[in-house]
mmCIF file of N, CA and C in Angstrom:
data_model
loop_
_atom_site.group_PDB
_atom_site.id
_atom_site.type_symbol
_atom_site.label_atom_id
_atom_site.label_comp_id
_atom_site.label_asym_id
_atom_site.label_seq_id
_atom_site.Cartn_x
_atom_site.Cartn_y
_atom_site.Cartn_z
ATOM 1 N N MET A 1 57.380 -89.879 6.996
ATOM 2 C CA MET A 1 56.402 -91.178 7.169
ATOM 3 C C MET A 1 56.472 -91.773 5.653
ATOM 4 N N ASN A 2 56.836 -91.257 4.946
ATOM 5 C CA ASN A 2 56.756 -92.162 3.257
ATOM 6 C C ASN A 2 58.187 -92.671 3.182
ATOM 7 N N PRO A 3 58.344 -93.866 3.190
ATOM 8 C CA PRO A 3 59.670 -94.625 2.471
ATOM 9 C C PRO A 3 60.198 -93.849 1.579
ATOM 10 N N LEU A 4 59.804 -93.591 0.729
ATOM 11 C CA LEU A 4 60.053 -93.152 -0.807
ATOM 12 C C LEU A 4 60.504 -91.909 -0.992
ATOM 13 N N THR A 5 60.398 -90.963 0.583
ATOM 14 C CA THR A 5 60.720 -89.379 0.026
ATOM 15 C C THR A 5 61.754 -89.376 -0.102
ATOM 16 N N LEU A 6 62.127 -88.316 -1.139
ATOM 17 C CA LEU A 6 63.287 -87.870 -1.795
ATOM 18 C C LEU A 6 64.688 -87.212 -0.587
ATOM 19 N N GLY A 7 64.042 -87.165 0.854
ATOM 20 C CA GLY A 7 64.633 -87.276 1.911
ATOM 21 C C GLY A 7 65.441 -85.778 1.913
ATOM 22 N N LEU A 8 64.556 -84.415 1.198
ATOM 23 C CA LEU A 8 65.288 -83.092 1.354
ATOM 24 C C LEU A 8 64.660 -81.945 2.711
ATOM 25 N N GLY A 9 65.583 -81.668 3.136
ATOM 26 C CA GLY A 9 65.715 -81.138 4.766
ATOM 27 C C GLY A 9 65.283 -79.215 4.316
ATOM 28 N N PHE A 10 64.124 -78.939 4.101
ATOM 29 C CA PHE A 10 63.829 -77.727 3.828
ATOM 30 C C PHE A 10 64.444 -76.472 4.629
ATOM 31 N N SER A 11 64.830 -75.714 4.666
ATOM 32 C CA SER A 11 64.637 -74.126 5.614
ATOM 33 C C SER A 11 64.697 -73.315 5.035
ATOM 34 N N THR A 12 64.314 -72.077 5.803
ATOM 35 C CA THR A 12 63.598 -70.930 5.036
ATOM 36 C C THR A 12 65.089 -69.923 5.044
ATOM 37 N N THR A 13 64.961 -69.195 3.810
ATOM 38 C CA THR A 13 66.007 -68.524 3.327
ATOM 39 C C THR A 13 66.052 -67.263 3.337
ATOM 40 N N SER A 14 64.436 -66.763 3.228
ATOM 41 C CA SER A 14 63.686 -65.513 3.387
ATOM 42 C C SER A 14 62.296 -65.387 3.879
ATOM 43 N N ALA A 15 61.338 -64.071 4.155
ATOM 44 C CA ALA A 15 60.384 -64.150 4.866
ATOM 45 C C ALA A 15 59.097 -65.049 4.047
ATOM 46 N N SER A 16 59.910 -65.223 2.425
ATOM 47 C CA SER A 16 59.125 -65.856 1.568
ATOM 48 C C SER A 16 59.390 -67.158 0.485
ATOM 49 N N SER A 17 60.693 -67.625 1.026
ATOM 50 C CA SER A 17 61.188 -68.721 -0.053
ATOM 51 C C SER A 17 61.935 -69.405 1.183
ATOM 52 N N VAL A 18 62.117 -71.200 0.431
ATOM 53 C CA VAL A 18 62.652 -71.849 1.262
ATOM 54 C C VAL A 18 63.901 -72.348 0.350
ATOM 55 N N ALA A 19 64.818 -73.255 0.795
ATOM 56 C CA ALA A 19 65.501 -74.008 0.047
ATOM 57 C C ALA A 19 66.006 -75.574 1.024
ATOM 58 N N ALA A 20 66.302 -76.189 -0.197
ATOM 59 C CA ALA A 20 67.165 -77.742 0.590
ATOM 60 C C ALA A 20 68.252 -78.117 -0.835
ATOM 61 N N ASP A 21 69.393 -78.650 0.316
ATOM 62 C CA ASP A 21 70.702 -78.991 -0.641
ATOM 63 C C ASP A 21 70.137 -80.789 -0.905
ATOM 64 N N CYS A 22 70.813 -80.898 -2.027
ATOM 65 C CA CYS A 22 70.630 -82.369 -2.437
ATOM 66 C C CYS A 22 71.488 -82.748 -3.162
ATOM 67 N N ARG A 23 72.123 -83.717 -2.987
ATOM 68 C CA ARG A 23 72.832 -84.281 -4.162
ATOM 69 C C ARG A 23 72.083 -85.594 -5.408
ATOM 70 N N ILE A 24 72.573 -85.428 -6.029
ATOM 71 C CA ILE A 24 71.995 -85.884 -7.237
ATOM 72 C C ILE A 24 72.245 -87.903 -7.414
ATOM 73 N N THR A 25 71.555 -88.531 -7.407
ATOM 74 C CA THR A 25 71.992 -90.033 -6.744
ATOM 75 C C THR A 25 71.493 -90.845 -8.276
ATOM 76 N N ALA A 26 72.366 -92.122 -8.740
ATOM 77 C CA ALA A 26 71.779 -92.634 -9.452
ATOM 78 C C ALA A 26 70.449 -93.346 -9.517
ATOM 79 N N ALA A 27 69.878 -93.218 -8.599
ATOM 80 C CA ALA A 27 68.404 -93.883 -8.243
ATOM 81 C C ALA A 27 67.362 -92.734 -9.111
ATOM 82 N N TRP A 28 67.989 -91.426 -9.238
ATOM 83 C CA TRP A 28 67.306 -90.031 -10.164
ATOM 84 C C TRP A 28 67.600 -90.360 -11.843
ATOM 85 N N GLN A 29 68.166 -91.123 -12.307
ATOM 86 C CA GLN A 29 68.593 -90.867 -13.337
ATOM 87 C C GLN A 29 67.637 -91.819 -14.689
ATOM 88 N N GLY A 30 67.276 -91.174 -15.570
ATOM 89 C CA GLY A 30 66.531 -91.714 -16.518
ATOM 90 C C GLY A 30 68.346 -92.345 -17.740
ATOM 91 N N TYR A 31 68.579 -91.368 -18.582
ATOM 92 C CA TYR A 31 69.515 -91.791 -19.247
ATOM 93 C C TYR A 31 70.540 -91.957 -18.401
ATOM 94 N N SER A 32 71.673 -92.992 -18.688
ATOM 95 C CA SER A 32 72.588 -93.770 -17.755
ATOM 96 C C SER A 32 73.734 -91.908 -17.332
ATOM 97 N N GLY A 33 74.016 -91.857 -15.900
ATOM 98 C CA GLY A 33 74.353 -90.439 -15.681
ATOM 99 C C GLY A 33 73.553 -89.239 -15.547
ATOM 100 N N ILE A 34 72.516 -89.103 -15.914
ATOM 101 C CA ILE A 34 71.271 -87.940 -16.253
ATOM 102 C C ILE A 34 70.304 -88.217 -15.245
ATOM 103 N N MET A 35 70.261 -86.920 -14.165
ATOM 104 C CA MET A 35 68.853 -87.071 -13.602
ATOM 105 C C MET A 35 67.962 -87.242 -14.885
ATOM 106 N N HIS A 36 66.753 -87.757 -14.180
ATOM 107 C CA HIS A 36 65.302 -88.301 -14.963
ATOM 108 C C HIS A 36 64.681 -86.449 -14.824
ATOM 109 N N GLY A 37 63.935 -86.221 -16.435
ATOM 110 C CA GLY A 37 63.459 -84.939 -16.125
ATOM 111 C C GLY A 37 61.660 -84.994 -15.452
ATOM 112 N N GLY A 38 61.288 -85.850 -14.642
ATOM 113 C CA GLY A 38 60.185 -86.099 -13.856
ATOM 114 C C GLY A 38 60.334 -85.928 -12.468
ATOM 115 N N VAL A 39 62.148 -86.581 -12.180
ATOM 116 C CA VAL A 39 62.080 -86.161 -10.918
ATOM 117 C C VAL A 39 62.630 -84.870 -10.666
ATOM 118 N N ILE A 40 63.379 -84.182 -11.574
ATOM 119 C CA ILE A 40 63.565 -82.771 -11.360
ATOM 120 C C ILE A 40 62.301 -81.655 -11.071
ATOM 121 N N SER A 41 60.978 -82.295 -11.934
ATOM 122 C CA SER A 41 60.116 -81.495 -11.869
ATOM 123 C C SER A 41 59.348 -81.885 -10.547
ATOM 124 N N THR A 42 59.506 -83.040 -10.172
ATOM 125 C CA THR A 42 59.145 -83.401 -8.320
ATOM 126 C C THR A 42 59.729 -82.509 -7.303
ATOM 127 N N LEU A 43 61.284 -82.724 -7.761
ATOM 128 C CA LEU A 43 62.212 -81.565 -6.855
ATOM 129 C C LEU A 43 61.143 -80.094 -6.688
ATOM 130 N N LEU A 44 61.197 -79.875 -7.667
ATOM 131 C CA LEU A 44 60.932 -78.331 -8.055
ATOM 132 C C LEU A 44 59.345 -78.654 -7.263
ATOM 133 N N ASP A 45 58.540 -79.122 -7.396
ATOM 134 C CA ASP A 45 57.148 -78.917 -7.369
ATOM 135 C C ASP A 45 57.171 -79.331 -5.378
ATOM 136 N N ALA A 46 57.864 -80.296 -4.811
ATOM 137 C CA ALA A 46 58.072 -80.003 -4.036
ATOM 138 C C ALA A 46 59.173 -78.998 -2.841
ATOM 139 N N ALA A 47 59.919 -78.406 -3.586
ATOM 140 C CA ALA A 47 60.345 -77.276 -2.728
ATOM 141 C C ALA A 47 58.742 -76.089 -2.693
ATOM 142 N N MET A 48 58.172 -76.143 -3.772
ATOM 143 C CA MET A 48 57.047 -74.970 -3.979
ATOM 144 C C MET A 48 56.075 -75.402 -2.995
ATOM 145 N N THR A 49 56.301 -77.019 -2.763
ATOM 146 C CA THR A 49 54.701 -77.514 -1.529
ATOM 147 C C THR A 49 55.245 -77.043 -0.145
ATOM 148 N N HIS A 50 56.356 -77.332 -0.717
ATOM 149 C CA HIS A 50 57.180 -76.864 1.173
ATOM 150 C C HIS A 50 57.536 -75.077 1.506
ATOM 151 N N CYS A 51 57.140 -74.765 0.573
ATOM 152 C CA CYS A 51 57.345 -73.087 0.752
ATOM 153 C C CYS A 51 55.978 -72.660 1.038
ATOM 154 N N LEU A 52 54.997 -73.410 0.362
ATOM 155 C CA LEU A 52 53.656 -72.963 1.218
ATOM 156 C C LEU A 52 53.669 -73.262 2.320
ATOM 157 N N PHE A 53 53.872 -74.518 2.871
ATOM 158 C CA PHE A 53 53.995 -75.079 4.247
ATOM 159 C C PHE A 53 54.618 -73.810 5.339
ATOM 160 N N HIS A 54 55.774 -73.406 4.649
ATOM 161 C CA HIS A 54 56.102 -72.319 5.336
ATOM 162 C C HIS A 54 54.911 -71.403 5.972
ATOM 163 N N HIS A 55 54.400 -70.958 5.136
ATOM 164 C CA HIS A 55 53.002 -70.321 4.912
ATOM 165 C C HIS A 55 52.141 -70.010 6.047
ATOM 166 N N GLY A 56 52.240 -71.688 5.569
ATOM 167 C CA GLY A 56 51.269 -72.360 6.861
ATOM 168 C C GLY A 56 49.803 -72.660 5.819
ATOM 169 N N VAL A 57 50.055 -73.199 4.904
ATOM 170 C CA VAL A 57 49.118 -72.990 3.654
ATOM 171 C C VAL A 57 49.287 -74.602 3.017
ATOM 172 N N LYS A 58 48.172 -75.035 3.087
ATOM 173 C CA LYS A 58 47.994 -76.665 2.370
ATOM 174 C C LYS A 58 47.866 -76.347 1.179
ATOM 175 N N ALA A 59 48.061 -76.688 -0.075
ATOM 176 C CA ALA A 59 47.669 -76.436 -1.478
ATOM 177 C C ALA A 59 47.775 -77.644 -2.431
ATOM 178 N N LEU A 60 47.261 -77.634 -3.559
ATOM 179 C CA LEU A 60 47.240 -78.661 -4.217
ATOM 180 C C LEU A 60 48.251 -78.175 -5.622
ATOM 181 N N THR A 61 48.847 -78.449 -6.344
ATOM 182 C CA THR A 61 49.717 -78.015 -7.787
ATOM 183 C C THR A 61 48.421 -78.028 -8.615
ATOM 184 N N ALA A 62 48.044 -76.705 -9.135
ATOM 185 C CA ALA A 62 47.175 -76.684 -10.238
ATOM 186 C C ALA A 62 47.487 -76.492 -11.406
ATOM 187 N N GLU A 63 48.532 -76.076 -11.803
ATOM 188 C CA GLU A 63 49.557 -75.451 -13.341
ATOM 189 C C GLU A 63 51.150 -76.159 -12.772
ATOM 190 N N LEU A 64 51.662 -76.429 -13.462
ATOM 191 C CA LEU A 64 53.368 -76.142 -13.541
ATOM 192 C C LEU A 64 54.054 -76.507 -14.473
ATOM 193 N N ASN A 65 54.645 -75.452 -14.728
ATOM 194 C CA ASN A 65 55.776 -75.801 -15.952
ATOM 195 C C ASN A 65 57.258 -75.476 -15.638
ATOM 196 N N VAL A 66 57.645 -76.263 -16.036
ATOM 197 C CA VAL A 66 59.110 -76.459 -15.993
ATOM 198 C C VAL A 66 59.989 -76.218 -17.201
ATOM 199 N N LYS A 67 60.791 -75.453 -16.878
ATOM 200 C CA LYS A 67 62.273 -75.144 -18.032
ATOM 201 C C LYS A 67 63.771 -75.804 -17.757
ATOM 202 N N PHE A 68 63.926 -77.226 -18.705
ATOM 203 C CA PHE A 68 65.163 -77.395 -18.444
ATOM 204 C C PHE A 68 66.021 -76.909 -18.936
ATOM 205 N N VAL A 69 66.873 -76.515 -18.434
ATOM 206 C CA VAL A 69 67.957 -75.023 -18.839
ATOM 207 C C VAL A 69 68.912 -76.377 -19.293
ATOM 208 N N ARG A 70 69.977 -76.931 -18.348
ATOM 209 C CA ARG A 70 70.572 -78.509 -19.177
ATOM 210 C C ARG A 70 70.743 -79.381 -18.157
ATOM 211 N N PRO A 71 71.525 -80.169 -18.729
ATOM 212 C CA PRO A 71 70.872 -82.162 -17.964
ATOM 213 C C PRO A 71 72.204 -81.621 -16.267
ATOM 214 N N VAL A 72 71.252 -82.627 -16.304
ATOM 215 C CA VAL A 72 71.658 -82.705 -14.769
ATOM 216 C C VAL A 72 72.292 -84.161 -14.523
ATOM 217 N N ALA A 73 73.742 -83.943 -14.130
ATOM 218 C CA ALA A 73 74.677 -84.735 -13.867
ATOM 219 C C ALA A 73 74.370 -85.679 -12.606
ATOM 220 N N VAL A 74 74.638 -87.076 -12.340
ATOM 221 C CA VAL A 74 74.755 -87.658 -11.208
ATOM 222 C C VAL A 74 75.637 -87.538 -10.345
ATOM 223 N N GLY A 75 75.600 -87.402 -9.038
ATOM 224 C CA GLY A 75 76.521 -87.045 -8.361
ATOM 225 C C GLY A 75 77.087 -85.085 -8.018
ATOM 226 N N LEU A 76 75.960 -84.330 -8.874
ATOM 227 C CA LEU A 76 76.227 -82.965 -8.668
ATOM 228 C C LEU A 76 75.689 -82.955 -6.981
ATOM 229 N N GLN A 77 75.669 -82.098 -6.287
ATOM 230 C CA GLN A 77 75.122 -81.157 -4.739
ATOM 231 C C GLN A 77 74.629 -79.886 -5.726
ATOM 232 N N LEU A 78 73.595 -80.196 -5.415
ATOM 233 C CA LEU A 78 72.718 -78.814 -5.612
ATOM 234 C C LEU A 78 72.054 -78.557 -4.769
ATOM 235 N N ARG A 79 71.152 -76.857 -4.959
ATOM 236 C CA ARG A 79 70.368 -76.746 -4.011
ATOM 237 C C ARG A 79 69.153 -76.152 -4.703
ATOM 238 N N VAL A 80 67.773 -77.186 -4.315
ATOM 239 C CA VAL A 80 66.514 -76.386 -4.840
ATOM 240 C C VAL A 80 65.790 -74.975 -4.160
ATOM 241 N N SER A 81 65.115 -74.750 -4.382
ATOM 242 C CA SER A 81 64.507 -73.261 -3.768
ATOM 243 C C SER A 81 63.068 -72.925 -4.215
ATOM 244 N N ALA A 82 62.528 -72.489 -3.998
ATOM 245 C CA ALA A 82 61.274 -71.882 -3.801
ATOM 246 C C ALA A 82 60.398 -70.724 -3.585
ATOM 247 N N ALA A 83 59.878 -69.587 -4.006
ATOM 248 C CA ALA A 83 59.422 -68.585 -3.298
ATOM 249 C C ALA A 83 57.913 -68.078 -3.758
ATOM 250 N N LEU A 84 57.159 -67.961 -2.807
ATOM 251 C CA LEU A 84 55.907 -67.321 -3.668
ATOM 252 C C LEU A 84 56.026 -66.117 -3.703
ATOM 253 N N VAL A 85 55.111 -66.143 -4.782
ATOM 254 C CA VAL A 85 55.539 -64.767 -5.485
ATOM 255 C C VAL A 85 54.063 -63.699 -5.575
ATOM 256 N N LYS A 86 53.007 -64.694 -5.354
ATOM 257 C CA LYS A 86 51.765 -63.919 -4.977
ATOM 258 C C LYS A 86 50.504 -64.784 -4.558
ATOM 259 N N GLN A 87 49.561 -64.080 -4.288
ATOM 260 C CA GLN A 87 48.464 -65.193 -3.940
ATOM 261 C C GLN A 87 46.980 -64.248 -3.745
ATOM 262 N N ARG A 88 46.361 -65.008 -3.787
ATOM 263 C CA ARG A 88 44.891 -64.118 -4.374
ATOM 264 C C ARG A 88 44.170 -65.053 -4.036
ATOM 265 N N ARG A 89 42.545 -65.175 -3.402
ATOM 266 C CA ARG A 89 41.714 -65.707 -2.731
ATOM 267 C C ARG A 89 41.558 -67.659 -2.903
ATOM 268 N N GLY A 90 42.983 -67.863 -1.994
ATOM 269 C CA GLY A 90 43.039 -69.140 -2.080
ATOM 270 C C GLY A 90 43.864 -69.949 -3.344
ATOM 271 N N VAL A 91 44.207 -69.072 -3.935
ATOM 272 C CA VAL A 91 44.968 -69.316 -5.192
ATOM 273 C C VAL A 91 46.830 -68.616 -5.292
ATOM 274 N N PHE A 92 47.971 -69.273 -5.496
ATOM 275 C CA PHE A 92 49.384 -68.965 -4.756
ATOM 276 C C PHE A 92 49.711 -69.427 -6.100
ATOM 277 N N TRP A 93 50.924 -68.563 -6.754
ATOM 278 C CA TRP A 93 51.877 -68.850 -7.395
ATOM 279 C C TRP A 93 53.264 -68.118 -7.021
ATOM 280 N N LEU A 94 54.135 -69.337 -7.570
ATOM 281 C CA LEU A 94 55.316 -69.649 -6.650
ATOM 282 C C LEU A 94 56.247 -70.027 -8.181
ATOM 283 N N ASN A 95 57.562 -69.356 -7.719
ATOM 284 C CA ASN A 95 58.931 -69.849 -8.940
ATOM 285 C C ASN A 95 59.725 -70.873 -8.185
ATOM 286 N N ALA A 96 60.580 -71.688 -8.857
ATOM 287 C CA ALA A 96 61.346 -72.698 -8.494
ATOM 288 C C ALA A 96 62.575 -72.690 -8.971
ATOM 289 N N GLU A 97 63.795 -73.122 -8.556
ATOM 290 C CA GLU A 97 64.998 -73.140 -9.217
ATOM 291 C C GLU A 97 65.765 -74.575 -8.177
ATOM 292 N N LEU A 98 66.578 -75.130 -9.411
ATOM 293 C CA LEU A 98 67.685 -75.906 -8.589
ATOM 294 C C LEU A 98 68.807 -75.564 -9.699
ATOM 295 N N ALA A 99 69.609 -75.190 -9.139
ATOM 296 C CA ALA A 99 70.786 -74.995 -9.119
ATOM 297 C C ALA A 99 72.132 -75.260 -8.538
ATOM 298 N N ASP A 100 73.510 -74.557 -8.672
ATOM 299 C CA ASP A 100 74.822 -74.534 -7.775
ATOM 300 C C ASP A 100 75.316 -73.148 -8.183
ATOM 301 N N SER A 101 76.431 -72.862 -7.424
ATOM 302 C CA SER A 101 76.551 -71.271 -7.195
ATOM 303 C C SER A 101 76.915 -71.153 -8.942
ATOM 304 N N SER A 102 77.083 -71.989 -9.868
ATOM 305 C CA SER A 102 77.986 -71.401 -11.017
ATOM 306 C C SER A 102 76.816 -71.765 -12.768
ATOM 307 N N ALA A 103 75.482 -72.476 -12.099
ATOM 308 C CA ALA A 103 74.425 -72.220 -12.968
ATOM 309 C C ALA A 103 73.090 -72.905 -12.219
ATOM 310 N N ILE A 104 72.125 -72.919 -13.503
ATOM 311 C CA ILE A 104 71.175 -72.614 -12.984
ATOM 312 C C ILE A 104 70.359 -74.008 -13.671
ATOM 313 N N TYR A 105 69.922 -75.102 -13.486
ATOM 314 C CA TYR A 105 69.782 -76.469 -14.227
ATOM 315 C C TYR A 105 68.478 -76.688 -14.807
ATOM 316 N N ALA A 106 67.237 -76.234 -14.066
ATOM 317 C CA ALA A 106 65.539 -75.986 -14.162
ATOM 318 C C ALA A 106 65.246 -74.908 -13.339
ATOM 319 N N THR A 107 64.204 -74.357 -14.109
ATOM 320 C CA THR A 107 63.125 -73.267 -13.477
ATOM 321 C C THR A 107 61.587 -73.699 -13.545
ATOM 322 N N ALA A 108 61.097 -73.910 -12.673
ATOM 323 C CA ALA A 108 59.516 -73.882 -12.719
ATOM 324 C C ALA A 108 58.704 -72.911 -11.997
ATOM 325 N N ALA A 109 57.788 -72.273 -12.621
ATOM 326 C CA ALA A 109 56.282 -71.916 -12.527
ATOM 327 C C ALA A 109 55.161 -72.386 -12.391
ATOM 328 N N ALA A 110 54.725 -72.382 -10.798
ATOM 329 C CA ALA A 110 53.373 -73.194 -10.463
ATOM 330 C C ALA A 110 52.355 -71.774 -10.208
ATOM 331 N N LYS A 111 51.161 -72.800 -10.061
ATOM 332 C CA LYS A 111 50.174 -72.563 -9.510
ATOM 333 C C LYS A 111 49.309 -73.115 -8.748
ATOM 334 N N PHE A 112 49.566 -73.000 -7.739
ATOM 335 C CA PHE A 112 48.870 -73.969 -6.536
ATOM 336 C C PHE A 112 47.113 -72.850 -5.818
ATOM 337 N N VAL A 113 46.177 -74.034 -5.285
ATOM 338 C CA VAL A 113 44.982 -73.812 -5.039
ATOM 339 C C VAL A 113 44.672 -74.340 -3.606
ATOM 340 N N ARG A 114 44.500 -73.935 -2.831
ATOM 341 C CA ARG A 114 44.147 -74.507 -1.609
ATOM 342 C C ARG A 114 43.810 -75.619 -1.135
ATOM 343 N N ALA A 115 44.135 -76.454 -0.613
ATOM 344 C CA ALA A 115 43.610 -77.931 -0.096
ATOM 345 C C ALA A 115 42.188 -77.784 0.738
ATOM 346 N N GLU A 116 41.479 -78.534 0.446
ATOM 347 C CA GLU A 116 40.045 -78.529 1.051
ATOM 348 C C GLU A 116 39.735 -80.160 1.948
ATOM 349 N N CYS A 117 41.303 -80.134 2.766
ATOM 350 C CA CYS A 117 41.224 -81.286 3.610
ATOM 351 C C CYS A 117 41.706 -81.068 4.917
#
């Protein structure tokens, strides 16, 4: 419903993980030709949220730690993936990755708390 959505189509890749392919566009750049770090963080967070949806969970990001491994050039075709690592009493820990077949560009680890909505 959101006209500003990133337009990602997530699919399950295992019992605990999801992934989506994405082409990095100029609309996502910060410096000329390089993807903005905030958009990278958003992609990783979105993957982890969709992983929780796969598990039937609505939760909010409580902590997000992103590691930027290398610059992401506009025009790259990448895959963003996420996996549920553990859960306990309405708290969920997930990991995510932005990569292609030859390199990892960014990773994230996050803690989510069950939404009360």
